PDB file of C-alpha atoms in Angstrom:
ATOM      1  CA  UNK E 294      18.653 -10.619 -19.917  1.00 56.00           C
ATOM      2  CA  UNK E 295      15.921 -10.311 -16.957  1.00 59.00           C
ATOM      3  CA  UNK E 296      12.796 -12.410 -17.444  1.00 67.00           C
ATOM      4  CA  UNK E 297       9.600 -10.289 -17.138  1.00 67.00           C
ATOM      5  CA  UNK E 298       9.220 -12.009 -13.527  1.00 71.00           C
ATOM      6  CA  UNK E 299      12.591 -10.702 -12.716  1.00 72.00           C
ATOM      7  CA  UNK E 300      12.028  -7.192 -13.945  1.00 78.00           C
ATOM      8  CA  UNK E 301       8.341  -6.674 -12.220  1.00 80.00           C
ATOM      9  CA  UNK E 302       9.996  -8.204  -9.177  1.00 79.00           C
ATOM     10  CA  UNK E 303      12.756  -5.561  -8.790  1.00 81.00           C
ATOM     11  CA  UNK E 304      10.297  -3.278 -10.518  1.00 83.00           C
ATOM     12  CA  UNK E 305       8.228  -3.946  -7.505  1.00 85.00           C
ATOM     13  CA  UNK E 306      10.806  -3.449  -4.761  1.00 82.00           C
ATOM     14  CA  UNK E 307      11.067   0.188  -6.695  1.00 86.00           C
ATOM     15  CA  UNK E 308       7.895   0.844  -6.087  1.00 87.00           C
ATOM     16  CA  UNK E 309       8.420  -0.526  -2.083  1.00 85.00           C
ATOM     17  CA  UNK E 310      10.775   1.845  -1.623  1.00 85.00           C
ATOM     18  CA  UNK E 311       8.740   5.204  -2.910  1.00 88.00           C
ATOM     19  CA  UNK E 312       5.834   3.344  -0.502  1.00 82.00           C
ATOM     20  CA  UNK E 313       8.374   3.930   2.341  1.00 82.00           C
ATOM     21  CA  UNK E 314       8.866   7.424   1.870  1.00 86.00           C
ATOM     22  CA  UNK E 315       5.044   7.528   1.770  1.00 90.00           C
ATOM     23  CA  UNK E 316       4.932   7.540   5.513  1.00 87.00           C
ATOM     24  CA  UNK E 317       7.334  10.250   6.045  1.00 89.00           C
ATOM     25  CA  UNK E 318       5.207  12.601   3.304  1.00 92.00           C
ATOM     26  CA  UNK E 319       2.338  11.637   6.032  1.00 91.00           C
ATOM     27  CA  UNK E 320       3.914  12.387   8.737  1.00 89.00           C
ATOM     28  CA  UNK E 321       5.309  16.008   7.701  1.00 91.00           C
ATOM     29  CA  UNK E 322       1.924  17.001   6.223  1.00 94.00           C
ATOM     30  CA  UNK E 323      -0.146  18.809   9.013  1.00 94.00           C
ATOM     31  CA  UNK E 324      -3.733  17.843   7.716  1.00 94.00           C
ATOM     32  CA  UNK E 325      -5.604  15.253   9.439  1.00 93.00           C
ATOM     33  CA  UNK E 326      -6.537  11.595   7.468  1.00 94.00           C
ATOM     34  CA  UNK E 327      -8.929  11.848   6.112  1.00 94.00           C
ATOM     35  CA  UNK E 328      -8.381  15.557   4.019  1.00 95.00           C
ATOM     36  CA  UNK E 329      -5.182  13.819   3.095  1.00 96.00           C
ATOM     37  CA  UNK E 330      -6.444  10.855   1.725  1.00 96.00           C
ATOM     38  CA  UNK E 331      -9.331  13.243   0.270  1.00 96.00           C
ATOM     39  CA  UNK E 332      -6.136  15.109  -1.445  1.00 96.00           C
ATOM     40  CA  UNK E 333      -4.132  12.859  -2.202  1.00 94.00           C
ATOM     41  CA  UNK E 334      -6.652  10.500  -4.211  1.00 95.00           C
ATOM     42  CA  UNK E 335      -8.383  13.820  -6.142  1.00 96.00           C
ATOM     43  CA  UNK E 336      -4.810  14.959  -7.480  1.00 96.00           C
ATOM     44  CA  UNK E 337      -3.667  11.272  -8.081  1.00 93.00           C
ATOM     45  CA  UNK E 338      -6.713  10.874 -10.662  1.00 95.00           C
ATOM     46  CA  UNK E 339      -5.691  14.524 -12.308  1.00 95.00           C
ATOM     47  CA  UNK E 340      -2.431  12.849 -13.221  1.00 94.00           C
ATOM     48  CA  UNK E 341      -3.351  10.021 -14.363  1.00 93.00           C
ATOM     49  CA  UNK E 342      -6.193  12.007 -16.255  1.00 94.00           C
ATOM     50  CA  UNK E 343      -3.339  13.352 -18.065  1.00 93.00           C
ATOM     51  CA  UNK E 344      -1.494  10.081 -18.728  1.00 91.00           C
ATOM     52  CA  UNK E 345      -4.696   8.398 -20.256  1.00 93.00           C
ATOM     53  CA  UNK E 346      -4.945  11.581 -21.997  1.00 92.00           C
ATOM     54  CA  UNK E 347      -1.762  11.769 -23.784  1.00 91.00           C
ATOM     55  CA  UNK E 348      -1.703   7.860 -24.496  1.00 87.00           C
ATOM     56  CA  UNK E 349      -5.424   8.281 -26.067  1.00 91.00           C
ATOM     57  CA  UNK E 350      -6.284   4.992 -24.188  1.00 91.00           C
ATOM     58  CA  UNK E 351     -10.245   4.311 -24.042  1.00 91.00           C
ATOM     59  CA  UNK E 352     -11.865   4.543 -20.927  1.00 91.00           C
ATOM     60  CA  UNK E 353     -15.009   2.513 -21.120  1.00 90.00           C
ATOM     61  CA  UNK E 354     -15.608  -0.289 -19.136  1.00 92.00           C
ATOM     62  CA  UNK E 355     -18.412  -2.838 -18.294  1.00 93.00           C
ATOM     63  CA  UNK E 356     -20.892  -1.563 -15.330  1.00 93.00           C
ATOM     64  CA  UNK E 357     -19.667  -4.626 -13.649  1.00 93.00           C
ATOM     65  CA  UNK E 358     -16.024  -3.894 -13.682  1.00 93.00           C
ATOM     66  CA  UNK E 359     -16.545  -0.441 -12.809  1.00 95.00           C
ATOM     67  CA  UNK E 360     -19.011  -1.240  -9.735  1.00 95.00           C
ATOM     68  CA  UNK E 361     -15.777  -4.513  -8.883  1.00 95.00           C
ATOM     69  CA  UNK E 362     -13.048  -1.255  -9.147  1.00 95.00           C
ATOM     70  CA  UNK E 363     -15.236   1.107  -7.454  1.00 96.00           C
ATOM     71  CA  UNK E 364     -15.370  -1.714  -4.676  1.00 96.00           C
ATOM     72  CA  UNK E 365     -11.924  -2.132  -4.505  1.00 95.00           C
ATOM     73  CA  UNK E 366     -11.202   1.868  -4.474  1.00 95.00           C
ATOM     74  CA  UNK E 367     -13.044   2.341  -1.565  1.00 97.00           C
ATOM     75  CA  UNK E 368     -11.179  -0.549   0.309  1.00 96.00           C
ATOM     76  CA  UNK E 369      -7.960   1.356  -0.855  1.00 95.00           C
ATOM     77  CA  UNK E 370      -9.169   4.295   0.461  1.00 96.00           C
ATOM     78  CA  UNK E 371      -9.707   2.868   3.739  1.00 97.00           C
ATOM     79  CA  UNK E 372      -6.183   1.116   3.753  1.00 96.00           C
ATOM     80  CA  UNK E 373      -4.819   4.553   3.571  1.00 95.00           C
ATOM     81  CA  UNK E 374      -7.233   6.620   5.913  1.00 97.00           C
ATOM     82  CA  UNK E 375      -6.091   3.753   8.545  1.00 96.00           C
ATOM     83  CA  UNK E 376      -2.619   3.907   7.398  1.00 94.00           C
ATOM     84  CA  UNK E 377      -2.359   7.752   8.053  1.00 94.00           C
ATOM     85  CA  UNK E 378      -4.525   7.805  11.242  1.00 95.00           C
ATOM     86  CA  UNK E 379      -2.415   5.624  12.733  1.00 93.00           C
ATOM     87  CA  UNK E 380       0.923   7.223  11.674  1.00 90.00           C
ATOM     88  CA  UNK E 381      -1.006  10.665  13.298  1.00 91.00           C
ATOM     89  CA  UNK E 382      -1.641   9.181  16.679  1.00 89.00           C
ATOM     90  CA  UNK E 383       1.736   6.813  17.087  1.00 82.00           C
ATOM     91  CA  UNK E 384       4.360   7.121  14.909  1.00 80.00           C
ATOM     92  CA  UNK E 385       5.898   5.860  11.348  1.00 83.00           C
ATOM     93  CA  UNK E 386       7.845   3.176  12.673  1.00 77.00           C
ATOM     94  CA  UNK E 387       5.343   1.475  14.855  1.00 78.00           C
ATOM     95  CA  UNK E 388       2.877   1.662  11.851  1.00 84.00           C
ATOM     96  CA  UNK E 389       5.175   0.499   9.433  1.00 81.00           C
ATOM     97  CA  UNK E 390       6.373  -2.632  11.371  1.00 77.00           C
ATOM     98  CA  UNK E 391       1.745  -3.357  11.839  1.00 80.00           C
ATOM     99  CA  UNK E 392       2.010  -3.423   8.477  1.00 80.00           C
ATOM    100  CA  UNK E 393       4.215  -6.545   7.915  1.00 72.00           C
ATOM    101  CA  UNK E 394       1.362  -8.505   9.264  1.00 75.00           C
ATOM    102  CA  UNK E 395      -0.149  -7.980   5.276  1.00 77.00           C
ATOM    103  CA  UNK E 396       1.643 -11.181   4.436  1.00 71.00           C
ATOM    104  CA  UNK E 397      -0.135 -13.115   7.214  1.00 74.00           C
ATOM    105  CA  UNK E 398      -3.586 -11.975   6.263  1.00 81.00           C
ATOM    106  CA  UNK E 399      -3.156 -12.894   2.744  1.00 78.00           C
ATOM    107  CA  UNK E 400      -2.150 -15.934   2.852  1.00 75.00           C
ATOM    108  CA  UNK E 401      -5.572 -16.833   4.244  1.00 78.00           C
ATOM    109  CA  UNK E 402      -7.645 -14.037   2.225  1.00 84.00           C
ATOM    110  CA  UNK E 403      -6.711 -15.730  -1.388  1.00 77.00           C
ATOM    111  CA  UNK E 404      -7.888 -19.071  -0.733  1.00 79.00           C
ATOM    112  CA  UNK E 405     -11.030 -17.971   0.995  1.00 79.00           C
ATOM    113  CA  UNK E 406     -12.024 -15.679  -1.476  1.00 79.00           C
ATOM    114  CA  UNK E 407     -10.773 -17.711  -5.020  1.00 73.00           C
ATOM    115  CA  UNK E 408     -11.235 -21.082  -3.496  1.00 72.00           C
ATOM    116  CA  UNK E 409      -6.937 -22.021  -3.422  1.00 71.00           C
ATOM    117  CA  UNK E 410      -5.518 -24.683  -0.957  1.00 75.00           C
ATOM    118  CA  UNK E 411      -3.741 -22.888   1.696  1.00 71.00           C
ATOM    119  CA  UNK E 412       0.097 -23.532   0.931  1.00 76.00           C
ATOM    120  CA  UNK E 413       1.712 -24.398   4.095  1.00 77.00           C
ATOM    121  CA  UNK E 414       4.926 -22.470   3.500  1.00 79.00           C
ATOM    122  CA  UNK E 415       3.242 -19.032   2.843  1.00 76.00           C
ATOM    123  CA  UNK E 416       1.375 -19.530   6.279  1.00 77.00           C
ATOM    124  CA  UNK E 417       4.530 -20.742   7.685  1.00 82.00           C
ATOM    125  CA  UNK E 418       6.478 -17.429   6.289  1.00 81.00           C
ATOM    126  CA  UNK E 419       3.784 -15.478   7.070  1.00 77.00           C
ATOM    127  CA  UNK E 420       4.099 -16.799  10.914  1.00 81.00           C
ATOM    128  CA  UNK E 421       7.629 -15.811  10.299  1.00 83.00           C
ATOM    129  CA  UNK E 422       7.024 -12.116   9.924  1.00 78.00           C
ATOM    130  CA  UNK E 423       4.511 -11.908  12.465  1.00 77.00           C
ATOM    131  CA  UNK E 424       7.640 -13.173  14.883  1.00 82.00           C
ATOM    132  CA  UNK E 425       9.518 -10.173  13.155  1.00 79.00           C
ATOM    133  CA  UNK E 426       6.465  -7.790  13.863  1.00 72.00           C
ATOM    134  CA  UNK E 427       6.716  -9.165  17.580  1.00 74.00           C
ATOM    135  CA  UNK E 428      10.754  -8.292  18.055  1.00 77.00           C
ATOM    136  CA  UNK E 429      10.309  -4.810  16.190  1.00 68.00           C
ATOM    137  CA  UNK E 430       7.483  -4.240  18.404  1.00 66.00           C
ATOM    138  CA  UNK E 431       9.302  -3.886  21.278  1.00 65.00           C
ATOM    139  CA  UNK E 432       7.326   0.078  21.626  1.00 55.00           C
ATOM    140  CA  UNK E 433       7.089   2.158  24.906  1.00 53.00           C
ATOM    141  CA  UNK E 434       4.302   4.281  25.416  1.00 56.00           C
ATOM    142  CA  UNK E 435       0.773   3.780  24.956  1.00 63.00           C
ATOM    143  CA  UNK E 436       0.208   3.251  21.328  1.00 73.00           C
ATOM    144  CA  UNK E 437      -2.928   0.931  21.366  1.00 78.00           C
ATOM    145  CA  UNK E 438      -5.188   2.369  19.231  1.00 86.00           C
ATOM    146  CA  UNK E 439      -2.675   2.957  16.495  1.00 86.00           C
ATOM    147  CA  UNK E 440      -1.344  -0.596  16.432  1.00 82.00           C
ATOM    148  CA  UNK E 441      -5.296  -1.481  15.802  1.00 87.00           C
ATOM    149  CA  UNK E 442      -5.654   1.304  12.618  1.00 93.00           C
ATOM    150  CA  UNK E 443      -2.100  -0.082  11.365  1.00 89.00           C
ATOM    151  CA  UNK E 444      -3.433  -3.759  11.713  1.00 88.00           C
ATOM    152  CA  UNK E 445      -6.730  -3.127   9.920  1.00 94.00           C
ATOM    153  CA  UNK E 446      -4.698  -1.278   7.363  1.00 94.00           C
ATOM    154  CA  UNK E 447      -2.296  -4.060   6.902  1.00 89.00           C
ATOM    155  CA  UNK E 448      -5.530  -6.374   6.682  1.00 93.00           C
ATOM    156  CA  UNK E 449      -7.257  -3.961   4.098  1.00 95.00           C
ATOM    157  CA  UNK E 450      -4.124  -3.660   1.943  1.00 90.00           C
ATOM    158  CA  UNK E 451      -3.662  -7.684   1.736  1.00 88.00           C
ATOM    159  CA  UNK E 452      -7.481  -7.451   0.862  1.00 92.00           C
ATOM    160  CA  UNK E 453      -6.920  -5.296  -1.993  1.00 92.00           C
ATOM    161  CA  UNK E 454      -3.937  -6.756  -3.181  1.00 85.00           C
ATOM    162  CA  UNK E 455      -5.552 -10.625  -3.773  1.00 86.00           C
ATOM    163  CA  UNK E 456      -8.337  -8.529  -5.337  1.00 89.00           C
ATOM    164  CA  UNK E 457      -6.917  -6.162  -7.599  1.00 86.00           C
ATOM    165  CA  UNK E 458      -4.268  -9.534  -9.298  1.00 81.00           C
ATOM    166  CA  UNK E 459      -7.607 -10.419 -10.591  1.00 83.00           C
ATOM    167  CA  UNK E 460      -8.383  -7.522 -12.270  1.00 87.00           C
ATOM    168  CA  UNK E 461      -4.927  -7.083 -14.277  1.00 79.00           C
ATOM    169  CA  UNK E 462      -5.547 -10.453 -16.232  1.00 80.00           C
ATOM    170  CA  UNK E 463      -8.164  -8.626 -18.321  1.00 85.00           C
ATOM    171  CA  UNK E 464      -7.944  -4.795 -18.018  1.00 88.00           C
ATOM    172  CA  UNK E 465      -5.461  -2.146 -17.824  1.00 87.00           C
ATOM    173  CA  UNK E 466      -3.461  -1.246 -14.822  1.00 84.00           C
ATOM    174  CA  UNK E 467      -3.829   2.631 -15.622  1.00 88.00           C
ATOM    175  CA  UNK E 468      -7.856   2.228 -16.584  1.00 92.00           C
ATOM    176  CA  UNK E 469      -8.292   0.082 -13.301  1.00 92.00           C
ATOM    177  CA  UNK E 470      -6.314   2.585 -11.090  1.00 90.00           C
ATOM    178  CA  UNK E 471      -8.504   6.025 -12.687  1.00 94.00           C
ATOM    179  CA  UNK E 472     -11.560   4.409 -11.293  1.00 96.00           C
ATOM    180  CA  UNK E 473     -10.386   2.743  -8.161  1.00 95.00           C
ATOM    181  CA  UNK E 474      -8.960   6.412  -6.890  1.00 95.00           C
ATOM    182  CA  UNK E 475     -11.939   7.923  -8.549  1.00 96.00           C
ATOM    183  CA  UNK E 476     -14.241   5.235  -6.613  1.00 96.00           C
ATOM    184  CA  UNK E 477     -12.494   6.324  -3.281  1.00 96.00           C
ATOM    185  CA  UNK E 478     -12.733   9.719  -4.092  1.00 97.00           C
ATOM    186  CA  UNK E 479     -16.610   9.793  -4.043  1.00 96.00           C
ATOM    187  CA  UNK E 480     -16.793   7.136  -1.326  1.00 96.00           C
ATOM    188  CA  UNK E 481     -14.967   9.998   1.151  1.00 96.00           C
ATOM    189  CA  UNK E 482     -16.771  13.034  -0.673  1.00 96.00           C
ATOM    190  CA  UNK E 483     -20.211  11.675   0.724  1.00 96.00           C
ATOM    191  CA  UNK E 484     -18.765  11.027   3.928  1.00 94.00           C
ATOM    192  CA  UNK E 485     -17.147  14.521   4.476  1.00 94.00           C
ATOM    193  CA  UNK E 486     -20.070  16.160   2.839  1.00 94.00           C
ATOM    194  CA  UNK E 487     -22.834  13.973   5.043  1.00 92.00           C
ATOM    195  CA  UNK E 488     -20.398  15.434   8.264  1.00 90.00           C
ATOM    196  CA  UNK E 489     -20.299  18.960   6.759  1.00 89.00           C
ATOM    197  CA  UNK E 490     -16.528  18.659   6.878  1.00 89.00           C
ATOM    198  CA  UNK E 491     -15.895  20.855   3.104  1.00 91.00           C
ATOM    199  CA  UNK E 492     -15.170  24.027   4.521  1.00 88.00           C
ATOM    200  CA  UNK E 493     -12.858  27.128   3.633  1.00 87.00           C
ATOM    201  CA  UNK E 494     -10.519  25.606   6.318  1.00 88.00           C
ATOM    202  CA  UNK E 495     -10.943  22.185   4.856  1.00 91.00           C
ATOM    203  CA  UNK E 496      -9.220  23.637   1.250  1.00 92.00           C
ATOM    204  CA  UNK E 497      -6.886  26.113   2.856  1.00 91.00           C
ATOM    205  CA  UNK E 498      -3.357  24.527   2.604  1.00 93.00           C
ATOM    206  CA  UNK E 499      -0.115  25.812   3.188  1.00 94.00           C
ATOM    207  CA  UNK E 500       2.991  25.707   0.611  1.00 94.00           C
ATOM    208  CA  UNK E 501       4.420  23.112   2.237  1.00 94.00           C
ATOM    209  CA  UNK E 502       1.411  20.828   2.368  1.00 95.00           C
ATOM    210  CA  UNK E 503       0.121  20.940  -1.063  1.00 95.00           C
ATOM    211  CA  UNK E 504       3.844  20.565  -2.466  1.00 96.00           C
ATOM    212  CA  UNK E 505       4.101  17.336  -0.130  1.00 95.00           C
ATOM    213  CA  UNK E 506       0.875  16.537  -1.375  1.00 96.00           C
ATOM    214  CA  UNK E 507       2.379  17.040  -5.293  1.00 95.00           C
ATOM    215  CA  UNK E 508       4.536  14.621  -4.111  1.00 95.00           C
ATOM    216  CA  UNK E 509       2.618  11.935  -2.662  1.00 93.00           C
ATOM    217  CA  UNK E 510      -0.118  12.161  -5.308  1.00 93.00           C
ATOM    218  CA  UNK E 511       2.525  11.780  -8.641  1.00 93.00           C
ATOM    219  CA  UNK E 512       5.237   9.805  -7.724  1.00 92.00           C
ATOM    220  CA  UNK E 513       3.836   7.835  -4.896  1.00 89.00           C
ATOM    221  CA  UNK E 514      -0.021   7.373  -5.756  1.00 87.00           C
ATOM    222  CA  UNK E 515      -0.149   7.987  -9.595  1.00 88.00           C
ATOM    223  CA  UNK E 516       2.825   6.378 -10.843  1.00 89.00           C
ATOM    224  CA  UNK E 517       3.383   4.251  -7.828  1.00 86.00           C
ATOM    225  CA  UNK E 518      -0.318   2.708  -8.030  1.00 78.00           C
ATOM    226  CA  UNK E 519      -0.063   1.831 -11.433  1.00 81.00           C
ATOM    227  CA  UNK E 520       3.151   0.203 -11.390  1.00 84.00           C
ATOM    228  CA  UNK E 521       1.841  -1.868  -8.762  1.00 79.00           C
ATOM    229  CA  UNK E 522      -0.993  -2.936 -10.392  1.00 75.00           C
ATOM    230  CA  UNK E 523       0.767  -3.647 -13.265  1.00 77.00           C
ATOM    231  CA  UNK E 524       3.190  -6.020 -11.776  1.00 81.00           C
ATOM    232  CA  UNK E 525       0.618  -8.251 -10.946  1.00 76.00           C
ATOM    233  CA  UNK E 526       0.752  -9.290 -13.898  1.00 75.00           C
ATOM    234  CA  UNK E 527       3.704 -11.151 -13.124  1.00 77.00           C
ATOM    235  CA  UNK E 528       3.752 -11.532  -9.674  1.00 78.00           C
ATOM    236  CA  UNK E 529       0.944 -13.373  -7.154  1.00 73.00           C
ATOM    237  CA  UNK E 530      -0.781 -11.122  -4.378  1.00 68.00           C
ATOM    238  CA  UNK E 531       0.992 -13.217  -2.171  1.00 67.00           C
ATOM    239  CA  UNK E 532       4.310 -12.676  -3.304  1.00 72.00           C
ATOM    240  CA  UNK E 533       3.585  -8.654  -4.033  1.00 73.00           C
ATOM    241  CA  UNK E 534       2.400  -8.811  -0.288  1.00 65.00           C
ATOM    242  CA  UNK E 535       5.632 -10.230   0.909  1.00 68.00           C
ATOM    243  CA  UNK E 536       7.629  -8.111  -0.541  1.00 74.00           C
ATOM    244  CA  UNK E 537       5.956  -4.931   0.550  1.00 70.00           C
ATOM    245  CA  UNK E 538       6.801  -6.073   4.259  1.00 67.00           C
ATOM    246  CA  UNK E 539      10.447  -4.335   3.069  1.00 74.00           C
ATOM    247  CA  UNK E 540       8.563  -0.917   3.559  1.00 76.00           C
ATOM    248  CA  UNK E 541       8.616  -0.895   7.121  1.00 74.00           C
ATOM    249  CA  UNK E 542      12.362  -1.593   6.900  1.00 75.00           C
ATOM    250  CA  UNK E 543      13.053   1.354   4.255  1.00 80.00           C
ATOM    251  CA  UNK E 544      10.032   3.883   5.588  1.00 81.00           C
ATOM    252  CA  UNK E 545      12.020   3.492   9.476  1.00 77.00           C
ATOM    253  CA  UNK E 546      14.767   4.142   8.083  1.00 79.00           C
ATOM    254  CA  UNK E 547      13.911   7.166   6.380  1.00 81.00           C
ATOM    255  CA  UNK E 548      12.498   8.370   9.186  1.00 78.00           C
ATOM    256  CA  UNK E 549      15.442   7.764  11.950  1.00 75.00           C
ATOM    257  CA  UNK E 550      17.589  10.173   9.054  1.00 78.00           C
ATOM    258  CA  UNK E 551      14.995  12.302   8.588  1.00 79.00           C
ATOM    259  CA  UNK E 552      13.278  12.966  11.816  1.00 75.00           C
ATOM    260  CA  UNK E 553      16.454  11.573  13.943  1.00 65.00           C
ATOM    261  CA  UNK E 554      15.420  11.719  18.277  1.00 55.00           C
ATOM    262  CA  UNK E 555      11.970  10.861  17.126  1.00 57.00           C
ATOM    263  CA  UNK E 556      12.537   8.249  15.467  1.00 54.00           C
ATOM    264  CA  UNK E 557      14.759   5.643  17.427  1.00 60.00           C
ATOM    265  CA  UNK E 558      15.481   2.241  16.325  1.00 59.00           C
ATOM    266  CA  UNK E 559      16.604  -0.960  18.695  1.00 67.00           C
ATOM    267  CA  UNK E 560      18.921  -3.579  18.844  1.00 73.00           C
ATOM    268  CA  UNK E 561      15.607  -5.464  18.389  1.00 73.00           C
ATOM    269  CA  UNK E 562      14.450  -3.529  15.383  1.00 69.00           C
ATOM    270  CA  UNK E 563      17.396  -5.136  13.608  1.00 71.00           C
ATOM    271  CA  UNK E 564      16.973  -8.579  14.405  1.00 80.00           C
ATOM    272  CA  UNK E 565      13.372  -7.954  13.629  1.00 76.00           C
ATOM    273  CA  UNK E 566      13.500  -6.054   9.683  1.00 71.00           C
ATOM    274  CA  UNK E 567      16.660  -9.177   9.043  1.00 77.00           C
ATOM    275  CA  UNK E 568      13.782 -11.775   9.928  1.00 81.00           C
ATOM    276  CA  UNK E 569      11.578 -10.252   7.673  1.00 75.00           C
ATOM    277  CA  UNK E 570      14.224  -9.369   5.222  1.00 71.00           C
ATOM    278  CA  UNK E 571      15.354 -13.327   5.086  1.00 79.00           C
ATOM    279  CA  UNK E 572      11.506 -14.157   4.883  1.00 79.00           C
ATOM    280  CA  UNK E 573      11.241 -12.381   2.036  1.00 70.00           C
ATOM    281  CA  UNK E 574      14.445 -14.378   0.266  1.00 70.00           C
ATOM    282  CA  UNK E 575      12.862 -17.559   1.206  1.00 79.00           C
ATOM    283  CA  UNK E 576       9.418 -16.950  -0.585  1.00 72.00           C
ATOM    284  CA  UNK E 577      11.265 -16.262  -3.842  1.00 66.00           C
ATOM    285  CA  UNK E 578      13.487 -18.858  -3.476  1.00 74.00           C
ATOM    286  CA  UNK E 579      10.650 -21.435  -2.896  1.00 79.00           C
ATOM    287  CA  UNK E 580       8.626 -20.425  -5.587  1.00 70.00           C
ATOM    288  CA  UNK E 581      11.691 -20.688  -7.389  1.00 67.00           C
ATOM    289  CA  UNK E 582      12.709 -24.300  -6.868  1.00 75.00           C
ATOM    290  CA  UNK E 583       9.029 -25.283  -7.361  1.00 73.00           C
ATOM    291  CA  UNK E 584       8.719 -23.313 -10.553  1.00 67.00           C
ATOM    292  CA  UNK E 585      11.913 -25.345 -11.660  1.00 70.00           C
ATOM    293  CA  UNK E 586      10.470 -28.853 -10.940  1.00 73.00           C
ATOM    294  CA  UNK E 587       7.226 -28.005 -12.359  1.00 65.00           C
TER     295      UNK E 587
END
């Protein structure tokens, strides 16, 4: 029988794998960022409405835990209003790869913010996939300013990750995801009405965009977002941060089958997703042996 380490870790590459097809739900929906971020979050919070709902699970929390997960929502919502930007104006596979670098930033992020001792080997693996992100990199064509919103979206979601494996030692994964989406939710509401972006355009959506959107907002917001959380439990940031680096691998891959000519991958993608691939191994692996001697 699986330990409960062992299940939320191949729980979590699940959950990877659903965040990989995330970028190809982007990519086919025609609205810009930010209304699909908007979107996304608003029917996320409906479902899981329903789920707290049919559970009967109590919603009240302390004013400081709900201003700490309104905080956090609003990071999330800027991890994805980067994410999707910069899939908009490059393409999935460059964005995917920026967001290896996730790894990198939190292994400095968790023992700045919690006072840790850097570990040596998660810097050193977290060089490792920055060497990966270099090789898959190998991009032509002028893709500057989406390598920059992928970067600050791989910084934002290493943020949120060390942040939010606090929160599941004493609260609910499902309570602490209604109010984190709900938090974002408001956070882009004042922004989009401040711009006077609600308009009858703004909520005009085709069939094929609001059944993407079904899409992205149940199975790969709603039940993906709370499953993540929830592993936490189990898991460290660092080590839930590691292992999402395996999106780029299954999102690009998606995306050559899917979207074929525009999507092209290199010899040097290869070498580059195995690097990561093999980092990944060698984080569990260490924090296995070390578990063992402990």
């Amino acid at each position: 029988m699986l330990n409960d380490n062992a299940k939320s870790y191949l729980h979590l590459h699940l959950i990877v794998f659903i965040w990989g097809f995330t970028a190809i739900l982007g990519a086919l929906i025609t609205l810009d960022a930010m209304p699909l971020v908007w979107f996304r979050m608003l029917l996320a919070i409906v479902f899981i409405l329903g789920f707290i709902y049919w559970k009967k699970m109590p919603l009240k929390v302390s004013k400081k835990a709900l201003l700490q997960f309104i905080f956090a929502g609003i990071i999330i919502a800027l991890h994805w209003f980067t994410f999707f930007k910069a899939i908009k104006i490059s393409n999935v596979s460059v964005t995917l790869a920026c967001l290896s670098s996730g790894a990198f930033f939190a292994s400095f992020i968790e023992p700045i913010l919690f006072g840790k001792k850097i570990i040596w080997y998660e810097v050193l693996l977290g060089i490792l996939v920055i060497v990966g992100l270099y090789i898959i990199f190998n991009v032509k064509g002028n893709y500057f300013y989406g390598i920059v919103l992928a970067l600050t979206s791989a910084f934002l979601s290493a943020l949120f990750s060390v942040i939010n494996s606090k929160f599941v030692k004493t609260h609910d994964a499902t309570i602490i995801s209604f109010y984190e989406l709900s938090g974002g939710v408001v956070f882009f509401s004042i922004l989009l009405l401040f711009t006077n972006k609600f308009s009858v355009e703004f909520f005009s959506l085709t069939f094929h965009d609001l059944l993407y959107l079904l899409i992205l907002s149940s199975i790969c917001t709603a039940y993906a977002f709370i499953a993540s959380t929830a592993v936490m439990k189990h898991l460290s940031a660092y080590t839930v941060m590691l292992t999402i680096n395996l999106e780029p691998i299954y999102g690009i891959i998606l995306a050559v089958l899917i979207f074929d000519e525009k999507e092209k991958m290199s010899v040097g993608f290869y070498i580059g997703a195995l690097l990561i691939l093999v980092t990944v191994l060698l984080n569990v692996i260490i924090k296995t042996k070390l578990k063992k001697r402990r």
